[in-house]
């Protein structure tokens, strides 16, 4: 699309075509792109490779999305639609926020490639799914008693924590997947090297855990969410309600 017809480089800033090819819709393009990303990763995504999977030329795709950046905006918004945000209830706002945090973490771990594009998706915040989820999450904090401006900051704090934790976790799981081993076997193979490295670091050695690694990751995540909510709870001046 000529630059003069698209002053803002975002799929959300231009009208959607009213008529689409019956055999190739934007929804189908987005769905196939997500499958490609989930199986092959972000480096494998191109308009050419996606067109090949769809049995269509790249030119056909450009009738629906102007470029790869717009495609990424669309797929990011689509997977944000998987995040579950419960209805607001002042009596259980912590439980609802915690459920939302867990759902966001699960979404990222299902689609680990998303962490590499979150800072590169143009006007992603204008996507309908992301806006809907943000509105619902803001409602949770507002129901807890926060003014809208502080509810917005609280929401962004929580999301930053979840994305930060899951970025590291997704990277670790990607390395694990490339090893071809399950997590327990991989860690056991590394144990002699780990124990040798920890010999001169008694506190790190004492903190080393032997529980199920998946459980350790889940518990670490929950610990952070709970401490964030504890801090926010003090802003409300009320007894924690879990």
One Martini backbone bead per residue (centre of mass of N, CA, C, O) as a GRO file, in nm:
protein
  242
    1UNK     BB    1   0.095   0.036   0.024
    2UNK     BB    2   0.094   0.349   0.000
    3UNK     BB    3   0.210   0.581   0.216
    4UNK     BB    4  -0.019   0.807   0.174
    5UNK     BB    5  -0.250   0.587   0.279
    6UNK     BB    6  -0.044   0.533   0.549
    7UNK     BB    7   0.047   0.733   0.801
    8UNK     BB    8   0.006   0.479   0.990
    9UNK     BB    9   0.198   0.188   1.088
   10UNK     BB   10  -0.104   0.016   1.105
   11UNK     BB   11  -0.368  -0.202   1.107
   12UNK     BB   12  -0.545  -0.007   1.310
   13UNK     BB   13  -0.520   0.264   1.095
   14UNK     BB   14  -0.700   0.102   0.885
   15UNK     BB   15  -0.915  -0.010   0.676
   16UNK     BB   16  -1.107  -0.274   0.616
   17UNK     BB   17  -1.184  -0.489   0.399
   18UNK     BB   18  -1.500  -0.586   0.289
   19UNK     BB   19  -1.366  -0.776   0.074
   20UNK     BB   20  -1.293  -1.123   0.039
   21UNK     BB   21  -1.150  -1.395  -0.027
   22UNK     BB   22  -1.289  -1.696   0.021
   23UNK     BB   23  -0.998  -1.861   0.045
   24UNK     BB   24  -0.874  -1.572   0.178
   25UNK     BB   25  -0.844  -1.468   0.493
   26UNK     BB   26  -0.740  -1.305   0.761
   27UNK     BB   27  -0.800  -1.531   0.965
   28UNK     BB   28  -0.639  -1.751   0.815
   29UNK     BB   29  -0.368  -1.613   0.818
   30UNK     BB   30  -0.340  -1.591   1.125
   31UNK     BB   31  -0.367  -1.889   1.196
   32UNK     BB   32  -0.122  -1.987   1.027
   33UNK     BB   33   0.090  -1.806   1.159
   34UNK     BB   34   0.070  -1.930   1.442
   35UNK     BB   35   0.152  -2.214   1.363
   36UNK     BB   36   0.428  -2.139   1.257
   37UNK     BB   37   0.538  -2.006   1.516
   38UNK     BB   38   0.497  -2.253   1.709
   39UNK     BB   39   0.686  -2.455   1.529
   40UNK     BB   40   0.936  -2.236   1.412
   41UNK     BB   41   0.923  -1.941   1.466
   42UNK     BB   42   1.007  -1.614   1.392
   43UNK     BB   43   1.229  -1.671   1.166
   44UNK     BB   44   1.009  -1.825   0.970
   45UNK     BB   45   0.866  -1.559   0.915
   46UNK     BB   46   0.698  -1.497   0.604
   47UNK     BB   47   0.520  -1.423   0.334
   48UNK     BB   48   0.623  -1.660   0.169
   49UNK     BB   49   0.590  -1.895   0.375
   50UNK     BB   50   0.290  -1.845   0.426
   51UNK     BB   51   0.190  -1.874   0.136
   52UNK     BB   52   0.277  -2.168   0.105
   53UNK     BB   53   0.089  -2.283   0.329
   54UNK     BB   54  -0.175  -2.152   0.172
   55UNK     BB   55  -0.146  -2.163  -0.142
   56UNK     BB   56  -0.011  -1.869  -0.183
   57UNK     BB   57   0.080  -1.576  -0.270
   58UNK     BB   58   0.211  -1.294  -0.142
   59UNK     BB   59   0.018  -1.102  -0.293
   60UNK     BB   60  -0.244  -1.207  -0.159
   61UNK     BB   61  -0.171  -1.111   0.131
   62UNK     BB   62  -0.153  -0.795   0.062
   63UNK     BB   63  -0.472  -0.763   0.063
   64UNK     BB   64  -0.473  -0.790   0.400
   65UNK     BB   65  -0.161  -0.720   0.440
   66UNK     BB   66   0.102  -0.497   0.402
   67UNK     BB   67   0.288  -0.657   0.619
   68UNK     BB   68   0.464  -0.810   0.865
   69UNK     BB   69   0.394  -0.612   1.091
   70UNK     BB   70   0.088  -0.644   1.069
   71UNK     BB   71   0.081  -0.945   1.121
   72UNK     BB   72   0.192  -0.928   1.410
   73UNK     BB   73  -0.033  -0.762   1.526
   74UNK     BB   74  -0.252  -0.979   1.475
   75UNK     BB   75  -0.130  -1.222   1.632
   76UNK     BB   76  -0.107  -1.087   1.905
   77UNK     BB   77  -0.408  -1.025   1.940
   78UNK     BB   78  -0.511  -1.312   1.914
   79UNK     BB   79  -0.362  -1.437   2.169
   80UNK     BB   80  -0.491  -1.237   2.374
   81UNK     BB   81  -0.773  -1.382   2.353
   82UNK     BB   82  -0.680  -1.621   2.562
   83UNK     BB   83  -0.716  -1.442   2.792
   84UNK     BB   84  -0.829  -1.458   3.127
   85UNK     BB   85  -1.086  -1.240   3.271
   86UNK     BB   86  -1.256  -1.190   3.526
   87UNK     BB   87  -1.498  -1.085   3.696
   88UNK     BB   88  -1.583  -0.840   3.897
   89UNK     BB   89  -1.494  -0.859   4.265
   90UNK     BB   90  -1.432  -0.710   4.556
   91UNK     BB   91  -1.403  -0.984   4.735
   92UNK     BB   92  -1.195  -1.117   4.478
   93UNK     BB   93  -0.957  -0.957   4.338
   94UNK     BB   94  -0.704  -1.126   4.382
   95UNK     BB   95  -0.799  -1.384   4.243
   96UNK     BB   96  -0.851  -1.251   3.967
   97UNK     BB   97  -0.566  -1.142   3.916
   98UNK     BB   98  -0.423  -1.413   3.940
   99UNK     BB   99  -0.571  -1.552   3.707
  100UNK     BB  100  -0.472  -1.355   3.492
  101UNK     BB  101  -0.169  -1.407   3.528
  102UNK     BB  102  -0.179  -1.709   3.459
  103UNK     BB  103  -0.300  -1.675   3.175
  104UNK     BB  104  -0.071  -1.508   3.056
  105UNK     BB  105   0.152  -1.711   3.103
  106UNK     BB  106   0.029  -1.942   2.935
  107UNK     BB  107   0.026  -1.794   2.668
  108UNK     BB  108   0.332  -1.749   2.641
  109UNK     BB  109   0.410  -2.059   2.663
  110UNK     BB  110   0.252  -2.133   2.399
  111UNK     BB  111   0.395  -1.844   2.271
  112UNK     BB  112   0.721  -1.768   2.294
  113UNK     BB  113   0.763  -1.559   2.051
  114UNK     BB  114   0.619  -1.301   2.171
  115UNK     BB  115   0.860  -1.175   2.340
  116UNK     BB  116   1.021  -1.077   2.067
  117UNK     BB  117   0.761  -0.858   1.972
  118UNK     BB  118   0.635  -0.655   2.183
  119UNK     BB  119   0.836  -0.400   2.094
  120UNK     BB  120   0.731  -0.443   1.755
  121UNK     BB  121   0.387  -0.368   1.733
  122UNK     BB  122   0.318  -0.083   1.734
  123UNK     BB  123  -0.042  -0.059   1.780
  124UNK     BB  124  -0.129  -0.300   1.977
  125UNK     BB  125  -0.321  -0.148   2.189
  126UNK     BB  126  -0.559  -0.136   1.952
  127UNK     BB  127  -0.641  -0.405   1.985
  128UNK     BB  128  -0.930  -0.563   2.067
  129UNK     BB  129  -0.824  -0.772   2.273
  130UNK     BB  130  -0.634  -0.594   2.437
  131UNK     BB  131  -0.846  -0.385   2.517
  132UNK     BB  132  -1.043  -0.576   2.656
  133UNK     BB  133  -0.846  -0.687   2.870
  134UNK     BB  134  -0.765  -0.417   2.994
  135UNK     BB  135  -1.046  -0.333   3.085
  136UNK     BB  136  -1.096  -0.577   3.271
  137UNK     BB  137  -0.849  -0.533   3.456
  138UNK     BB  138  -0.919  -0.250   3.549
  139UNK     BB  139  -1.183  -0.338   3.686
  140UNK     BB  140  -1.051  -0.499   3.912
  141UNK     BB  141  -0.899  -0.256   4.046
  142UNK     BB  142  -1.144  -0.076   4.082
  143UNK     BB  143  -1.304  -0.276   4.264
  144UNK     BB  144  -1.083  -0.263   4.496
  145UNK     BB  145  -1.030   0.089   4.503
  146UNK     BB  146  -0.900   0.214   4.262
  147UNK     BB  147  -0.810   0.448   4.084
  148UNK     BB  148  -0.767   0.469   3.755
  149UNK     BB  149  -0.467   0.556   3.751
  150UNK     BB  150  -0.372   0.332   3.953
  151UNK     BB  151  -0.487   0.090   3.807
  152UNK     BB  152  -0.301   0.124   3.562
  153UNK     BB  153  -0.033   0.086   3.716
  154UNK     BB  154  -0.098  -0.190   3.838
  155UNK     BB  155  -0.136  -0.341   3.576
  156UNK     BB  156   0.148  -0.280   3.455
  157UNK     BB  157   0.306  -0.415   3.679
  158UNK     BB  158   0.198  -0.700   3.646
  159UNK     BB  159   0.267  -0.739   3.345
  160UNK     BB  160   0.571  -0.694   3.373
  161UNK     BB  161   0.618  -0.938   3.549
  162UNK     BB  162   0.506  -1.160   3.369
  163UNK     BB  163   0.684  -1.102   3.121
  164UNK     BB  164   0.956  -1.128   3.261
  165UNK     BB  165   0.926  -1.422   3.361
  166UNK     BB  166   0.837  -1.554   3.081
  167UNK     BB  167   1.083  -1.485   2.918
  168UNK     BB  168   1.279  -1.666   3.073
  169UNK     BB  169   1.110  -1.926   3.055
  170UNK     BB  170   1.087  -1.945   2.746
  171UNK     BB  171   1.390  -1.959   2.691
  172UNK     BB  172   1.442  -2.215   2.853
  173UNK     BB  173   1.235  -2.398   2.697
  174UNK     BB  174   1.377  -2.369   2.424
  175UNK     BB  175   1.638  -2.504   2.502
  176UNK     BB  176   1.508  -2.768   2.590
  177UNK     BB  177   1.382  -2.843   2.317
  178UNK     BB  178   1.661  -2.856   2.163
  179UNK     BB  179   1.771  -3.106   2.337
  180UNK     BB  180   1.540  -3.348   2.350
  181UNK     BB  181   1.458  -3.323   2.652
  182UNK     BB  182   1.353  -3.349   2.946
  183UNK     BB  183   1.376  -3.163   3.223
  184UNK     BB  184   1.484  -3.371   3.427
  185UNK     BB  185   1.712  -3.496   3.251
  186UNK     BB  186   1.864  -3.233   3.192
  187UNK     BB  187   1.930  -3.162   3.490
  188UNK     BB  188   2.080  -3.425   3.555
  189UNK     BB  189   2.309  -3.379   3.342
  190UNK     BB  190   2.394  -3.097   3.501
  191UNK     BB  191   2.464  -3.156   3.800
  192UNK     BB  192   2.776  -3.181   3.815
  193UNK     BB  193   2.828  -2.893   3.711
  194UNK     BB  194   2.661  -2.742   3.924
  195UNK     BB  195   2.808  -2.845   4.179
  196UNK     BB  196   3.085  -2.734   4.101
  197UNK     BB  197   2.996  -2.428   4.075
  198UNK     BB  198   2.884  -2.419   4.396
  199UNK     BB  199   3.118  -2.463   4.600
  200UNK     BB  200   3.180  -2.130   4.650
  201UNK     BB  201   2.841  -2.106   4.707
  202UNK     BB  202   2.651  -2.154   4.978
  203UNK     BB  203   2.381  -2.008   4.921
  204UNK     BB  204   2.323  -2.128   4.645
  205UNK     BB  205   2.335  -2.421   4.743
  206UNK     BB  206   2.101  -2.394   4.954
  207UNK     BB  207   1.887  -2.297   4.724
  208UNK     BB  208   1.892  -2.553   4.597
  209UNK     BB  209   1.659  -2.752   4.420
  210UNK     BB  210   1.476  -3.091   4.402
  211UNK     BB  211   1.229  -3.039   4.278
  212UNK     BB  212   1.006  -3.001   4.062
  213UNK     BB  213   1.066  -2.776   3.814
  214UNK     BB  214   0.777  -2.687   3.747
  215UNK     BB  215   0.702  -2.619   4.040
  216UNK     BB  216   0.915  -2.405   4.089
  217UNK     BB  217   0.820  -2.207   3.871
  218UNK     BB  218   0.532  -2.170   3.981
  219UNK     BB  219   0.611  -2.072   4.269
  220UNK     BB  220   0.773  -1.824   4.180
  221UNK     BB  221   0.543  -1.681   4.043
  222UNK     BB  222   0.347  -1.664   4.281
  223UNK     BB  223   0.525  -1.505   4.471
  224UNK     BB  224   0.530  -1.244   4.302
  225UNK     BB  225   0.228  -1.189   4.289
  226UNK     BB  226   0.178  -1.176   4.595
  227UNK     BB  227   0.372  -0.937   4.655
  228UNK     BB  228   0.231  -0.732   4.479
  229UNK     BB  229  -0.047  -0.753   4.623
  230UNK     BB  230   0.051  -0.673   4.898
  231UNK     BB  231   0.138  -0.389   4.818
  232UNK     BB  232  -0.141  -0.298   4.709
  233UNK     BB  233  -0.298  -0.347   4.971
  234UNK     BB  234  -0.168  -0.110   5.133
  235UNK     BB  235  -0.311   0.113   4.956
  236UNK     BB  236  -0.603   0.030   5.082
  237UNK     BB  237  -0.611  -0.044   5.392
  238UNK     BB  238  -0.645  -0.370   5.402
  239UNK     BB  239  -0.726  -0.683   5.442
  240UNK     BB  240  -0.643  -0.956   5.306
  241UNK     BB  241  -0.828  -1.113   5.021
  242UNK     BB  242  -0.830  -1.463   4.917
   0.00000   0.00000   0.00000
